[in-house]
């Protein structure tokens, strides 16, 4: 008869998973791997060719002494900082 039960190792905590759509888009951009047709990644890349995306993902590219500006990492659109602190697509 065992008095002390051996402890089971606690399961590892669930780690946040990367967005599979984003991974597929990055695979396309960096490695040239085409996404599977009909997937959200394929749609994202097709929408990028049209010049639009579901939700812009701006990365600030402001230089010294410039007005705040950014580029969308998904569609490449130039963006400017709006009056309310939100990024908007720059009008040509
Ligand atoms: Zn965009």
XYZ file of N, CA and C in Angstrom, residues 1-8:
24
model
N 0.840 -1.192 0.000
C 0.000 0.000 0.000
C 0.875 1.242 0.000
N 0.513 2.125 -0.932
C 1.300 3.361 -1.046
C 0.641 4.453 -0.236
N 1.408 5.083 0.590
C 0.857 6.186 1.374
C 0.919 7.484 0.587
N 2.071 7.723 -0.030
C 2.262 8.967 -0.812
C 2.008 8.691 -2.266
N 1.069 9.399 -2.807
C 0.818 9.256 -4.252
C 1.801 10.153 -4.992
N 2.351 9.572 -6.042
C 3.281 10.402 -6.819
C 2.494 11.499 -7.530
N 3.084 12.663 -7.514
C 2.420 13.798 -8.153
C 2.616 13.740 -9.655
N 1.536 14.024 -10.332
C 1.650 14.130 -11.793
C 2.210 15.496 -12.118
